[in-house]
Each structure stands twice: as C-alpha cells, then as structure tokens.
Coordinates of C-alpha atoms and ligand atoms in Angstrom, one line a residue:
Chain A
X1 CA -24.4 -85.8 64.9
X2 CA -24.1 -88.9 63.1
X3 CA -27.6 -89.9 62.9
X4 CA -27.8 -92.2 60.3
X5 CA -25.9 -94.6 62.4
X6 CA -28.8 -95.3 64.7
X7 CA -31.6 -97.1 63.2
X8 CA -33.5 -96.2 66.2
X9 CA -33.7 -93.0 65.0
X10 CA -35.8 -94.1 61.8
X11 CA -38.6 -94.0 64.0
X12 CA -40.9 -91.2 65.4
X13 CA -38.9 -91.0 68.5
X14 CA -36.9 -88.1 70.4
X15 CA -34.7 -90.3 73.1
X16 CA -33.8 -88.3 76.4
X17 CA -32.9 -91.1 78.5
X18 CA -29.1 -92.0 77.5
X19 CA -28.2 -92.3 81.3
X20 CA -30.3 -95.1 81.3
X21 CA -28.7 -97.0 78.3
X22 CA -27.9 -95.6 74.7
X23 CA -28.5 -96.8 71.4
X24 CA -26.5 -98.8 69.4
X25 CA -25.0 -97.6 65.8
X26 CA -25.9 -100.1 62.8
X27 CA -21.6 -101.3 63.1
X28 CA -22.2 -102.7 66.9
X29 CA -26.0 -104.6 66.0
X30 CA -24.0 -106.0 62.8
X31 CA -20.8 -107.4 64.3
X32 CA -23.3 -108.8 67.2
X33 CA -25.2 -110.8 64.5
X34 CA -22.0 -111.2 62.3
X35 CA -21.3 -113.5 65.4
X36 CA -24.0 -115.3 65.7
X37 CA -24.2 -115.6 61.9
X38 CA -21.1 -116.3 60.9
X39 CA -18.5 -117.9 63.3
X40 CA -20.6 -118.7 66.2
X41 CA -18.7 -121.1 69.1
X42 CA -17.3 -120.7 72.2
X43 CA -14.0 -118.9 73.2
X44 CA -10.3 -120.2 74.0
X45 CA -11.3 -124.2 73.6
X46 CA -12.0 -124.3 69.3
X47 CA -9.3 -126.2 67.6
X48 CA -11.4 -124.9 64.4
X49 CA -10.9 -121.8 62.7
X50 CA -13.6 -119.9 63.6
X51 CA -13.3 -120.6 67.2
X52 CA -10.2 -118.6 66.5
X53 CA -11.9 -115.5 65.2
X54 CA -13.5 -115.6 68.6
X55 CA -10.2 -115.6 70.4
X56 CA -8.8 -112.6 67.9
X57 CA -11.8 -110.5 68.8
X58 CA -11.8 -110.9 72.5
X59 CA -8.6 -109.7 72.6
X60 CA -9.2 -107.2 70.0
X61 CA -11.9 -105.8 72.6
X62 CA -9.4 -106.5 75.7
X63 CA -7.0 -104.5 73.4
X64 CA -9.0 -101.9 72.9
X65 CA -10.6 -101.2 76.0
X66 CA -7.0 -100.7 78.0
X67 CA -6.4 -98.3 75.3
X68 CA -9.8 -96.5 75.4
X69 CA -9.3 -95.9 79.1
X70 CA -5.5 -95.9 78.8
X71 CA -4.7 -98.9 81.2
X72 CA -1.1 -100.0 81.5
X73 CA -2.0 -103.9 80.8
X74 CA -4.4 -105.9 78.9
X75 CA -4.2 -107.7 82.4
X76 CA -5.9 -105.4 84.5
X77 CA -9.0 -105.2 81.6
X78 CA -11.7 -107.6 83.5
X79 CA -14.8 -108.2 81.4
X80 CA -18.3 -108.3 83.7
X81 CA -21.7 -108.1 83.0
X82 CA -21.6 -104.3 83.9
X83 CA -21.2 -101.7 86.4
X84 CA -23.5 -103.2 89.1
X85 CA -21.3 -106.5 89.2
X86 CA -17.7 -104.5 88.6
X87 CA -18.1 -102.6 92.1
X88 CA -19.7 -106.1 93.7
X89 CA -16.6 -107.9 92.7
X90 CA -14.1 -105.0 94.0
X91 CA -16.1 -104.9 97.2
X92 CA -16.6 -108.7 97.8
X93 CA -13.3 -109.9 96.2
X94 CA -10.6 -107.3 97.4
X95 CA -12.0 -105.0 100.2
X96 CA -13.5 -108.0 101.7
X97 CA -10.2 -109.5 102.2
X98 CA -8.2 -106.5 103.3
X99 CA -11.1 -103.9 105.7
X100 CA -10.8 -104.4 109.4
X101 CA -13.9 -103.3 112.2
X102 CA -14.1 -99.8 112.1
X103 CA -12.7 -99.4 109.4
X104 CA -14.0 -96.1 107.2
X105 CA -15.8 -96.2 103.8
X106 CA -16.9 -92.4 101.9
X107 CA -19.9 -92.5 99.9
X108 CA -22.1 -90.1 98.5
X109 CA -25.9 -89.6 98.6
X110 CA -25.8 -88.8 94.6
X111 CA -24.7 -91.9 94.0
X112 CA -26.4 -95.1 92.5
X113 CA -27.3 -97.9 94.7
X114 CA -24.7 -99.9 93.2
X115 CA -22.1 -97.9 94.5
X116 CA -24.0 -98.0 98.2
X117 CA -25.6 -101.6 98.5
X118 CA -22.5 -103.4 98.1
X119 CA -20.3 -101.1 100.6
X120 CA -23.4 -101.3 103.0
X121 CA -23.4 -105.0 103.1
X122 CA -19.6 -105.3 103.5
X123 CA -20.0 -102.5 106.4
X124 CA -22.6 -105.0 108.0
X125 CA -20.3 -108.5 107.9
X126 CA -17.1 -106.3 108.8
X127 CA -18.3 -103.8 111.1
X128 CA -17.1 -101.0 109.0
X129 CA -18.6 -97.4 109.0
X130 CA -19.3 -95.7 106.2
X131 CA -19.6 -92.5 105.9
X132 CA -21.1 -89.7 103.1
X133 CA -19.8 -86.9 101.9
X134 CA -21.9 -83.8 102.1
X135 CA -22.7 -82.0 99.1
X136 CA -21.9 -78.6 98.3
X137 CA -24.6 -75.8 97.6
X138 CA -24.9 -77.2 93.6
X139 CA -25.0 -80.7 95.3
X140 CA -21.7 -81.5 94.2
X141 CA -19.4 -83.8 95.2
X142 CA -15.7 -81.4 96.2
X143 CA -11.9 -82.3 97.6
X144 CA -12.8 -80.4 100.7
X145 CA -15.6 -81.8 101.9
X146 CA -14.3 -85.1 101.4
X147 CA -11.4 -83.9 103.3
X148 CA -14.3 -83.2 106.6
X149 CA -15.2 -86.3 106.2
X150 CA -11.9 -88.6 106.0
X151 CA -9.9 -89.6 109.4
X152 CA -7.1 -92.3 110.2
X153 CA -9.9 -95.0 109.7
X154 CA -10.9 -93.7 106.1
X155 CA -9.6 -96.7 103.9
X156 CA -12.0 -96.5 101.0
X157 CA -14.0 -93.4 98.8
X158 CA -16.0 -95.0 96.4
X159 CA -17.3 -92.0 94.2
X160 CA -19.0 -92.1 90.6
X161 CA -16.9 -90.3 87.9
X162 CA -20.4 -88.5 87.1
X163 CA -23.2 -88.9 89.1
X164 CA -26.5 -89.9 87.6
X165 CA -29.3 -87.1 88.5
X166 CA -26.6 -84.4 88.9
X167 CA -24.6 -85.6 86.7
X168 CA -22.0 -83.5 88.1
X169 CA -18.0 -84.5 86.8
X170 CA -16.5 -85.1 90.3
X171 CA -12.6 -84.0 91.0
X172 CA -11.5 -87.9 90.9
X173 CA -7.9 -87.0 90.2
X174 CA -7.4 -84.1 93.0
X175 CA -9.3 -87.1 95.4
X176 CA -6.9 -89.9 94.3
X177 CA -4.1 -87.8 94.8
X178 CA -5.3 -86.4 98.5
X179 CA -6.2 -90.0 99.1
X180 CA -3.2 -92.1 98.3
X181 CA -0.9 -89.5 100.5
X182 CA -3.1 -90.8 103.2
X183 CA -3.2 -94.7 102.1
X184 CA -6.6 -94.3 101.3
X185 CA -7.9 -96.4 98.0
X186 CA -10.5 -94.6 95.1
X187 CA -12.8 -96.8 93.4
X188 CA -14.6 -95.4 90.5
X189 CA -18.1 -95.8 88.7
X190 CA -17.5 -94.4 85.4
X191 CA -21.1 -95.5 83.6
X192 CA -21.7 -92.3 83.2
X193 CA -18.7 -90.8 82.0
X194 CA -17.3 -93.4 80.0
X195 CA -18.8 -92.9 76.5
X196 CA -19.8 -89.0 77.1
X197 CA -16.0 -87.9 78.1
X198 CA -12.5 -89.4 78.0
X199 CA -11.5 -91.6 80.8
X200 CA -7.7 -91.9 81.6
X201 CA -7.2 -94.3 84.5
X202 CA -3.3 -93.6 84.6
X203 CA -4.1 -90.0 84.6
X204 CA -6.8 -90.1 87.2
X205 CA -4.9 -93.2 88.8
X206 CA -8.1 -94.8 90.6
X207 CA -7.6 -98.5 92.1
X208 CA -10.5 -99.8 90.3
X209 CA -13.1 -98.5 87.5
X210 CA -15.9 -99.9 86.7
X211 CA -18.3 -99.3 83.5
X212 CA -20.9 -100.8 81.6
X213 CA -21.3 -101.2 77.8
X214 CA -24.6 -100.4 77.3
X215 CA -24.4 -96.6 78.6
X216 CA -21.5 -96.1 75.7
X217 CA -23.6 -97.4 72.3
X218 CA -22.2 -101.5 73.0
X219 CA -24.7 -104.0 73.7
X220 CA -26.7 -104.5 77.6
X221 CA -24.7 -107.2 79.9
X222 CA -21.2 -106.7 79.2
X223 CA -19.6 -104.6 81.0
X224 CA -15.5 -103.7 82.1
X225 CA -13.4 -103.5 85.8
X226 CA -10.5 -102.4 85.5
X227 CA -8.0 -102.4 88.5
X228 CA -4.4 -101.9 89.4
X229 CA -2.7 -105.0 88.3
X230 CA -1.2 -105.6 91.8
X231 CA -4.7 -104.9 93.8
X232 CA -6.2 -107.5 91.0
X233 CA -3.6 -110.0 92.0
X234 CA -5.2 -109.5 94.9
X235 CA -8.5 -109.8 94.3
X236 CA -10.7 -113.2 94.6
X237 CA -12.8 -113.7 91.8
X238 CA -16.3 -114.0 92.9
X239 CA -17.5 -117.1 90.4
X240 CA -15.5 -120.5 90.1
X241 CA -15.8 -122.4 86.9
X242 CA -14.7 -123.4 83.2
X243 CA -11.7 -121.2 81.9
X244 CA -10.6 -119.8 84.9
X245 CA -8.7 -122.4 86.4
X246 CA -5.5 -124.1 85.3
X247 CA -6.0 -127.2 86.8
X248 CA -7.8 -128.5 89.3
X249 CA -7.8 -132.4 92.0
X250 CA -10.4 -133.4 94.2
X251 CA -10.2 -131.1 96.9
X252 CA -8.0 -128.3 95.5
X253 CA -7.4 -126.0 92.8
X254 CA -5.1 -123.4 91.0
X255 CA -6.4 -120.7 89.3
X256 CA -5.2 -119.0 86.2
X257 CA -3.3 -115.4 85.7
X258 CA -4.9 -111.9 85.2
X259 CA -7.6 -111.7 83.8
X260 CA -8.7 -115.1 83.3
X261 CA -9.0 -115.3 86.7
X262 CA -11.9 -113.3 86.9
X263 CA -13.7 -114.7 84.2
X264 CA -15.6 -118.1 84.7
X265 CA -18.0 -120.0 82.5
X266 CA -18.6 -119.1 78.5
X267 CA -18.2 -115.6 78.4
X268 CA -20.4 -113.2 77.0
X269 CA -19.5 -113.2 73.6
X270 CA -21.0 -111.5 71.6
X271 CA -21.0 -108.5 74.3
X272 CA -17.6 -108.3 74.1
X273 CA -17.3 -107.8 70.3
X274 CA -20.0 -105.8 70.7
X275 CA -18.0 -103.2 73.2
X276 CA -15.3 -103.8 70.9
X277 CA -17.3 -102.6 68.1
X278 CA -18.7 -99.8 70.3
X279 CA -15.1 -98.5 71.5
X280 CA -13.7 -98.4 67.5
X281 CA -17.5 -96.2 66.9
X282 CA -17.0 -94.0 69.8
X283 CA -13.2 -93.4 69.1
X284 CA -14.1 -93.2 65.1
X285 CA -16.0 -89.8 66.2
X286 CA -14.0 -88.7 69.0
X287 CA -14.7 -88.6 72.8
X288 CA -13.5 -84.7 72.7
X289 CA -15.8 -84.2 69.7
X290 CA -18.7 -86.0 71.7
X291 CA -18.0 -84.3 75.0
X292 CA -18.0 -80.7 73.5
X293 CA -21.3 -81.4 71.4
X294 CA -23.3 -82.2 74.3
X295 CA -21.9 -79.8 76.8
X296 CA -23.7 -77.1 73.8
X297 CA -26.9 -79.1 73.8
X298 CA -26.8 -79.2 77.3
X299 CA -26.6 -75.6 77.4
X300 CA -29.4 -75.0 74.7
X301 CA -31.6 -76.6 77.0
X302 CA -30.9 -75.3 79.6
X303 CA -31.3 -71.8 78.6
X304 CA -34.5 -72.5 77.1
X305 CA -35.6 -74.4 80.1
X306 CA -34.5 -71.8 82.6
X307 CA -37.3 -68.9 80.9
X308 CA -40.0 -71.3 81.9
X309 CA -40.7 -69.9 85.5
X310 CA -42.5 -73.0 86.7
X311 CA -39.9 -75.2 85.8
X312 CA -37.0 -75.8 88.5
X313 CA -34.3 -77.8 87.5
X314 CA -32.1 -79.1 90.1
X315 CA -29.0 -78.9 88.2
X316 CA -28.4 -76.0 86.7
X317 CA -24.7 -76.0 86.0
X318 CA -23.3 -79.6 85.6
X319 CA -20.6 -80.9 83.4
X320 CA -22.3 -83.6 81.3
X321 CA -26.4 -84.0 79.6
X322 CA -27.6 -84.6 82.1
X323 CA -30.4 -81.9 83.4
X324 CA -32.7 -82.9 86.0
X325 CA -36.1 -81.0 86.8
X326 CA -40.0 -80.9 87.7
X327 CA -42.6 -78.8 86.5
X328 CA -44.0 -76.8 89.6
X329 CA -47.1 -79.0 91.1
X330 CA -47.3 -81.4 88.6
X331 CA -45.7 -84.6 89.4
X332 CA -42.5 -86.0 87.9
X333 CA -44.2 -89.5 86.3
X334 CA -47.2 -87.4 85.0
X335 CA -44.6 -84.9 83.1
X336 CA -43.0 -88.0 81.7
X337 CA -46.3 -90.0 80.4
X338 CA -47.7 -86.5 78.6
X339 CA -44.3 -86.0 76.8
X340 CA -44.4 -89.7 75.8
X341 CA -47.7 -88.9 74.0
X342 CA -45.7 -87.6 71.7
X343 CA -42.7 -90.1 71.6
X344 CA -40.5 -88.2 73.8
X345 CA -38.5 -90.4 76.4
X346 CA -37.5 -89.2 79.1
X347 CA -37.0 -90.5 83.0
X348 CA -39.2 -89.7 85.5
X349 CA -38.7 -91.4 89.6
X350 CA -35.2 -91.3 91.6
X351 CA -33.3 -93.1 89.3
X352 CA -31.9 -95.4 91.7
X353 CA -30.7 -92.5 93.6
X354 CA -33.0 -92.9 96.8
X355 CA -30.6 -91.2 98.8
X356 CA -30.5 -87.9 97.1
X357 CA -34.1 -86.9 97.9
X358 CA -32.3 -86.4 101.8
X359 CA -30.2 -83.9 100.1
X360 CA -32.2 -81.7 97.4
X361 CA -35.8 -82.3 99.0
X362 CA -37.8 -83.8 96.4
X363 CA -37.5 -87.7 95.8
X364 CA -38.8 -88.4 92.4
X365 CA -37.8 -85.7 89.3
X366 CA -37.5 -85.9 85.3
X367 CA -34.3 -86.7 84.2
X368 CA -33.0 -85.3 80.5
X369 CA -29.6 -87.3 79.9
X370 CA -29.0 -86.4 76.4
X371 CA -26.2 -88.2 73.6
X372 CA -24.3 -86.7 70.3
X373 CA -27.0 -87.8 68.4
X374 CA -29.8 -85.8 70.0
X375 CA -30.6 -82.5 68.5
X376 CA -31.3 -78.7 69.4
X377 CA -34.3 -79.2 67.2
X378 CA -35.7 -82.0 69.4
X379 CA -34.9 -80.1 72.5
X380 CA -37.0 -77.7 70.8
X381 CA -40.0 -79.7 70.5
X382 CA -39.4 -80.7 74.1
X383 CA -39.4 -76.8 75.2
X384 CA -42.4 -76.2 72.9
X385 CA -44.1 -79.3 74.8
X386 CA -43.1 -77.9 77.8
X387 CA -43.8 -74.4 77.3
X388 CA -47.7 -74.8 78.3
X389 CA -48.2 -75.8 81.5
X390 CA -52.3 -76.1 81.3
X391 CA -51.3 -78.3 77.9
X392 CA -49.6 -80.5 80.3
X393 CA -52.4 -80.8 82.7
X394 CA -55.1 -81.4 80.1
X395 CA -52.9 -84.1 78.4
X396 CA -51.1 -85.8 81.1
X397 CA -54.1 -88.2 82.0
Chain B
X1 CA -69.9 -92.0 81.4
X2 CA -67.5 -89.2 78.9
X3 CA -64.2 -88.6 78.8
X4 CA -64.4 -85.0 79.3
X5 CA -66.5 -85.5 82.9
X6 CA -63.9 -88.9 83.5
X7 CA -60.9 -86.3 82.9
X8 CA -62.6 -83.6 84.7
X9 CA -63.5 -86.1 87.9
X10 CA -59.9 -87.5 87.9
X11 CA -58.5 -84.2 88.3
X12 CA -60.4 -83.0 91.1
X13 CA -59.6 -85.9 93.4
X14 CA -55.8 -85.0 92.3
X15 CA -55.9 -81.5 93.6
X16 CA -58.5 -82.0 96.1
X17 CA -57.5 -85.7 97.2
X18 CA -60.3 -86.8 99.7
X19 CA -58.9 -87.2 103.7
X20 CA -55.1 -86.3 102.7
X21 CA -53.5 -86.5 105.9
X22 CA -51.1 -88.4 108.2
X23 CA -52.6 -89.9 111.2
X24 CA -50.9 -90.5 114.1
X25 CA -53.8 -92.7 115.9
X26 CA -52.7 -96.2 116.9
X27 CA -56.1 -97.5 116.2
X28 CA -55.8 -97.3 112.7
X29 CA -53.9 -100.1 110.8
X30 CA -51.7 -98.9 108.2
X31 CA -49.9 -100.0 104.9
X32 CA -47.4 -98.6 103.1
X33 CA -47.1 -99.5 98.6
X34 CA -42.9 -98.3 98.7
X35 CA -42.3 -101.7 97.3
X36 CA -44.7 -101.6 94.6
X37 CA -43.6 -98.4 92.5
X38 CA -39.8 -96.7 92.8
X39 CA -41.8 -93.9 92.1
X40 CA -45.6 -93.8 93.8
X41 CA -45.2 -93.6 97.7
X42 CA -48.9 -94.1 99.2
X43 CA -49.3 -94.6 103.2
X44 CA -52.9 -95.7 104.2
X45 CA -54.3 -95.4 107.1
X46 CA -57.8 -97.3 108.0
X47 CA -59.9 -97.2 111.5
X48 CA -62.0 -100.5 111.3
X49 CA -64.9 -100.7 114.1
X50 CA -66.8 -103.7 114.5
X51 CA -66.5 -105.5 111.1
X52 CA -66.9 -102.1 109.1
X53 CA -64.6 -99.2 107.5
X54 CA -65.0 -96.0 109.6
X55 CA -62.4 -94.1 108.1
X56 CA -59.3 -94.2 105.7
X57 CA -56.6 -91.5 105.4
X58 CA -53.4 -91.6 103.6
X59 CA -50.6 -89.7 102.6
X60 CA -47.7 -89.2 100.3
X61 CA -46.2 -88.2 96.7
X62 CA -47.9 -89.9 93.9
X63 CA -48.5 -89.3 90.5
X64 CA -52.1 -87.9 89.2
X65 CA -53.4 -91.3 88.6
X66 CA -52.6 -93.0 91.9
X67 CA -53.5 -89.8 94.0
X68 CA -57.1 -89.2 92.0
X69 CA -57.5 -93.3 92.7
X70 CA -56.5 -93.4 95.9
X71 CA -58.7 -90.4 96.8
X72 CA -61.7 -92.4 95.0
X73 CA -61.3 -95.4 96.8
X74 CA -61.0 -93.7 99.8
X75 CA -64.6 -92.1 99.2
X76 CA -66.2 -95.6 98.0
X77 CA -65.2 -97.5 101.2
X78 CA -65.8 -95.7 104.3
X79 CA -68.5 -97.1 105.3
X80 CA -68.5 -100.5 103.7
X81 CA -67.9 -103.6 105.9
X82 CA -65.0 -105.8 105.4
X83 CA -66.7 -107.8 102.7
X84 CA -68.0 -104.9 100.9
X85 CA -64.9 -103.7 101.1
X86 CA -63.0 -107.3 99.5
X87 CA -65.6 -107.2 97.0
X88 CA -65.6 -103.5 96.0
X89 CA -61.8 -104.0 95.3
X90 CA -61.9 -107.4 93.6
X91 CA -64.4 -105.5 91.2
X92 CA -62.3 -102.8 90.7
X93 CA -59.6 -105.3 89.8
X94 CA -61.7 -106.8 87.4
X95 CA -62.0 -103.9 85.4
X96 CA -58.8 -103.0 85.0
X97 CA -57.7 -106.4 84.2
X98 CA -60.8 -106.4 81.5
X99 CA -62.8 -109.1 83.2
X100 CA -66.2 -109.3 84.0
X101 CA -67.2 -106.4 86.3
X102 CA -70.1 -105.0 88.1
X103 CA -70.8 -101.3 86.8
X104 CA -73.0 -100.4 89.7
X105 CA -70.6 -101.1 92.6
X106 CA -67.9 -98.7 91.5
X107 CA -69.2 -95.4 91.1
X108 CA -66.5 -92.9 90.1
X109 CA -64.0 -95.4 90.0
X110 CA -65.5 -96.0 86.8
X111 CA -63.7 -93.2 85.4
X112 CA -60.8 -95.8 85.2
X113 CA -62.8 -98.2 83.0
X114 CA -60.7 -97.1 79.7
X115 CA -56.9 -97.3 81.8
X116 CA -55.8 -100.7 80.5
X117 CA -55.0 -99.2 77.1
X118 CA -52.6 -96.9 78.9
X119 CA -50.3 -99.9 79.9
X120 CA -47.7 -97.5 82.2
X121 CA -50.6 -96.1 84.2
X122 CA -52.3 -99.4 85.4
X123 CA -50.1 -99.9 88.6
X124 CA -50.8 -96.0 89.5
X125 CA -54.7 -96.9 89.3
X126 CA -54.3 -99.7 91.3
X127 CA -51.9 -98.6 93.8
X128 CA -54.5 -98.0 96.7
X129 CA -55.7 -101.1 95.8
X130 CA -52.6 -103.3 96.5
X131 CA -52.3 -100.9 99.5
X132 CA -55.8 -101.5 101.0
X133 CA -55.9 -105.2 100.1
X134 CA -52.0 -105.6 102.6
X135 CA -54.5 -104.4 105.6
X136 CA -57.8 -106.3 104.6
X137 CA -57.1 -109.1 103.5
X138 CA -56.1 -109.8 106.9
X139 CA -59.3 -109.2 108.0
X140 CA -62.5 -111.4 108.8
X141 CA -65.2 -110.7 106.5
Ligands
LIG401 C1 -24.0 -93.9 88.2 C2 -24.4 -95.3 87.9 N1 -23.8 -96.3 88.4 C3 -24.2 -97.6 88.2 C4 -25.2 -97.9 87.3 C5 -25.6 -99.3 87.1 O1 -25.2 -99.7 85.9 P1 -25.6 -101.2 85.4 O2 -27.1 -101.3 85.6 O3 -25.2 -101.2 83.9 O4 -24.8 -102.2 86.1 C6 -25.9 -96.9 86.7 C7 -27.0 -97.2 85.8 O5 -28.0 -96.7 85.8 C8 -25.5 -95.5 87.0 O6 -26.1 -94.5 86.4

C-alpha cells in the first residue's frame, strides 16, 4: 500500500525491521525541511511572524495527537524524546513520589528494557519488589496470570500494549479495569502499537502511555507521554529550564501549567511537526485499514514460513507483524547478514528483550516486523531466500 | 590462500569449534565478551603454566564468524607464551584493521584477511580477540 510515499522504497531494498523504526512518507521529510527552510526560530518567544507558525504547528501536533489517541485534554499530551524517556519520567517523576518499601511493581519478561530498567532502579532506591508476570503457553501476556501475581502490595503493572519479539496485543483494557477495582495504576508502552493499530486511551483508560514517533512514519527523537491530567499534576518534571517556568527569584521558583511543565529548554521542533505530519499521513490512510493489511501479510508469511520444516518461529499466532524465528542450527546474526546480501533487512539478536530468552529458551532470534507498505511479493522473495537451507550456509559467510 | 578453501576452513571450525566446553577448573582464568556484542556471548577459559598458554576452552552462542574465529585462535595459541600470545593477537588486529601484518604468524586465521570489506562481521572476527586480550593483557610477558 501506498508506496510511492516512501522514497526509501526507490531503492533496491525489502525493509523487515519496522519494530525498529519505520520509514518516513515524502509529506513528514518535506514539512521537516519546510521548517528548517522556511520559518526556522524557536517556539512561544518570536514576536515575528514566523515564530508564530511555530506556535500554530506545535499545537497543531498537540491537537492532533490527543485526538489520534483520543485523550480528553491537550493538557495531558507531553512531548519527549520518545518512549525510553516517557516511562523514565512516569517512573522518576510520579511513582517516585507516591511508592512506599515493599511496595509491588508487575512486569513482564517480553518486555523492552525500557519498561524494566527504570522500574528496577526505582525498586532499588525505594525498596520496592517487582514482580513478572508469567507467560502463557504462546508467551503471552493474560488477565489471569496477572491476577497470580498481584497482592495488597501490587501498586503498579507496567505492560507494553504489544510486545516487541512476540509482538503479542496484550488485554490492556480487561487489566486496567481488574486493576483500578484494586487501586492499582497501568502504565502503557505503546511503541509498538501506536502506528500499526488504533490506540484509545479513554477506552483502554491507562494512567500513562507512552510512544515514540519514529516507530509510526514521524521523524527519530520526538516522542509523546500521555497521562491522566490529575496523575500529571502530579508528576515532577524531570528537567528544569527555559519555558517551563513562570517565574522564577534566587532561591525559588514556580513552574508553569500542564504541559509546559514538562517541557524545558527549545523543544524539538521540527520533531513535533514532523509527528504532526506523521499523525495527518497515518490517519489520511486509516489505522483500521493499516491494521487489517498487515494482520494479511502477517498471515502470508507465516503460512509460507510454517512449510519450511527447519524453520521454528516463536510466534506463531500474534496480533500484529511481527513474526519472530531461527532457522534450525544456523545462528540468528548469520540468517540476518545472508538475507542482507540481497538487501533484505531484517533483525537478528534479543532486541532489547534480554529477559525473554528465560522464557522461550533461545536468547538471540530473527525478527520480521513488517509495515503497510511491505508486500506479499517481498515476503516472497524472503521465503524463496529462505527456502534453501544449504543456500544459506554457502552464502552466509 | 582461495576463497573456496577460506570458506570451507571457516565452516569446519563453526561446526566442529576446537575445545568447545565449559570448564569448571579454578585454575583457569576466564573472560566473558557480553559487553561487546548484544548478540555474540563467548566465555573463555585459559590454564597459563609458567609464562605459557597450556590450554584455552570456551563456550557459548555465537554467530559463524566469531565461533570459526574463536575456534582458530584457540588452535594458534596453546602453546604460545604470553608474548607470543600479545603478539599473535596484535597481528591478527592488524589485519583486520588493514595495517601492516605478518602473514606467517597467523596461519588459518588468515582466512579472515578479506573481512574488513564485510563491515558488520569485523567485531564477530575479533570477538575472541577482545576476549583473550581482558585475561592477557594482565599478564607479564
Ligand atoms: C516495546 C518497546 N518499548 C520501548 C522501545 C524504546 O523506544 P525508543 O527507543 O524509541 O525510546 C522500543 C523500541 O525498540 C520497543 O520496541
């Protein structure tokens, strides 16, 4: 779908590794330059007219990213550099402030190490435990074994929407629901799921979100947390600066309202017209659309994958593109270097997922993540490549 | 040497890796390359008896490059002294780095002359070597 949008796709190249970061339609790279080009200053201090233009499109973005993920407020819309510094903020700002020793945080072991490193550092200045889920048989994530694993002391599940080498969709609305009748709060990683399948944070009605631009077609270091606007008011911002504070003496200061609050120093511009951009691409397509037209690719590959005896692929039923296998004695990296010979992309390692390998066995596999713009005519060539496994050994030095 | 022996040497030190095995001997000193690579996992483990290399071992999941390399190295040092041993690996270096480099010293490692043009697999080739250089560096030559 919509291929003539990507000039990356002009080249002799078949991209697999969307999970990692996505391409970017011609109408994001233009209004990034169209910035720098054309009205380039800083935000919310130009008494000059293009300094204005720079207001009008942060909002624009602010604007459209509450509707995108169907927030209440533009106040609850927090731009960050991405994912990674979304759940640090939530951990270090708000759960900092309100966890006691002893005090019970649920993980999972499918999960990045963004959403583990900053809980396990908390856990270590607080004396808190945390805790992980197990997975079931497919490795999923379910409401009942997250049900084993809460008690009285369970204040925090911290759970990706879709997990990354699963990439299963996880039941965050059932959770939210079983955890706020036990004053439990749900914090959600939506990377994954945020530009492959419509997020609805009202519907779903997690404390926080988090999600990066650069998984959904928008530019790398921009990023979005979104949280409950009275949890926010909560919240201390992590940086101090310029443009967050409404006035400041010598020893003391005030800072300003939601969400200005949380965003010190010259923001990242031309990011945020670049998510902007990214949001009015994505919803110019549909999410629907985009979700139901990889769920089919997915399941192209899959059953073409699946005939190939040596191949064992560690997710065989999973509700996004993301399929995750190794080729029977042949190691994951060597896989991904042969199919690069012929300009295939794809991920081989644990994909920041170290703590999975406790859970499926192996620690490093290949990792397909596919995007609407990918084809069942590249996952052919893949198969093809993949369909002889001597070829693979001959060529993989 | 040709690329068809090079190819044919590096795969028989990935399926039959020399001295693949953990050792649980507190004589021998040992070094781990987990930080190195998210994905190459090499343990080493090297018995050192008066000044020279009696025996290396290692063990883990590595890709065909760092296993054939590591199995290589293995082969080329036991039996070299500590200084052999420094300037067997500082050789090695140099080739992959496209210096200056003694031919002779390396024997098969030399099936690794042409790996710089494959930019993704130059840490796997060197892997053992940033493994082996943690234990004897440390050592008195
Ligand atoms: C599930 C998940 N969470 C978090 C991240 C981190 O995102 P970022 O590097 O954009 O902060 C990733 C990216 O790989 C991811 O897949």
């Amino acid at each position: 779908m919509n291929r003539n949008d990507f000039l990356m796709l002009n080249q002799d190249i078949i991209f697999f590794d969307n999970a990692a970061t996505t391409f970017k339609p011609v109408s994001v790279v233009n209004a990034i330059t169209d910035y720098y080009n054309k009205y380039c200053c800083n935000a919310f201090r130009g008494d000059y007219k293009i300094g204005l233009i720079v207001d009008d499109n942060i909002n624009n973005t602010r604007n459209l990213v509450k509707d995108y993920i169907n927030a209440n407020s533009t106040k609850e819309i927090i731009f960050t550099s991405g994912t990674t510094e979304g759940i640090n903020i939530v951990a270090a700002g708000y759960f900092r402030k309100i966890l006691k020793e002893h005090d019970e945080i649920i993980l999972s072991k499918g999960d990045h190490a963004s959403n583990i490193m900053p809980w396990q550092r908390l856990a270590s200045e607080l004396n808190l435990v945390i805790k992980y889920v197990d997975l079931d048989d497919s490795n999923y994530v379910t409401l009942d074994n997250i049900k084993r694993v809460v008690t009285p002391n369970t204040k925090v599940i911290s759970l990706a929407y879709i997990s990354n080498v699963i990439g299963d969709l996880r039941p965050i609305k059932e959770i939210t629901n079983f955890a706020h009748q036990n004053g439990i709060y749900v914090v959600c990683d939506a990377s994954q799921s945020v530009g492959h399948r419509k997020t609805d944070v009202q519907d779903l009605d997690v404390d926080f979100l988090v999600f990066s631009g650069h998984k959904m077609y928008g530019p790398t270091g921009i990023g979005v947390l979104y949280g409950k606007k009275d949890l926010l008011e909560l919240t201390d911002p992590i940086n101090l600066g310029g443009g967050m504070n409404e006035t400041f003496t010598d020893f003391d200061y005030q800072l300003k309202e939601l969400p200005t609050r949380f965003e010190a120093g010259t923001l990242n511009i031309a990011g945020i017209i670049g998510l902007g951009e990214a949001i009015k691409y994505i919803n110019s397509i549909g999410i629907d659309k985009i979700s139901e037209y990889e769920y089919k690719l997915r399941e192209y590959l899959v059953n073409k994958l699946i005939k190939l005896d040596y191949i064992d692929i560690i997710n065989l039923e999973s509700d996004s593109g993301i399929v995750t296998f190794n080729v029977d004695g042949i190691f994951a990296q060597d896989v991904a270097i042969y199919l690069d010979k012929y300009n295939i992309c794809v991920r081989a390692g644990n994909h920041c997922t170290k703590l999975l390998k406790d859970v499926i066995n192996v620690r490093n596999t290949i990792r397909i993540s596919l995007a609407f713009y990918n084809t069942t005519e590249e996952i052919d060539t893949l198969v093809d490549l993949l369909s002889d496994k001597d070829k693979i050994i001959r060529e993989m030095l | 040497m040709d690329d068809e022996l090079k190819r044919s040497i590096i795969l028989d030190n990935f399926s039959n890796p020399k001295n693949k095995r953990v050792v649980d001997d507190p004589s021998y000193l040992t070094s781990n390359t987990n930080n190195e690579s998210c994905i190459d996992n090499i343990d080493l483990f090297v018995k050192v008896e008066d000044g020279k290399i009696v025996d290396i071992c290692f063990n883990g999941e590595a890709c065909a490059i760092s296993t054939s390399s590591t199995s290589i190295m293995i082969k080329n040092l036991i039996g070299k002294t500590i200084k052999e041993a420094k300037a067997y690996v500082n050789n090695f270096e140099a080739m992959v780095n496209e210096e200056a480099y003694d031919e002779e010293l390396l024997n098969d490692a030399i099936v690794y002359e042409d790996i710089y043009k494959q930019k993704n697999r130059v840490k796997c080739a060197t892997l053992p070597y940033t493994g082996i250089k943690k234990i004897i560096n440390n050592l008195e030559d």
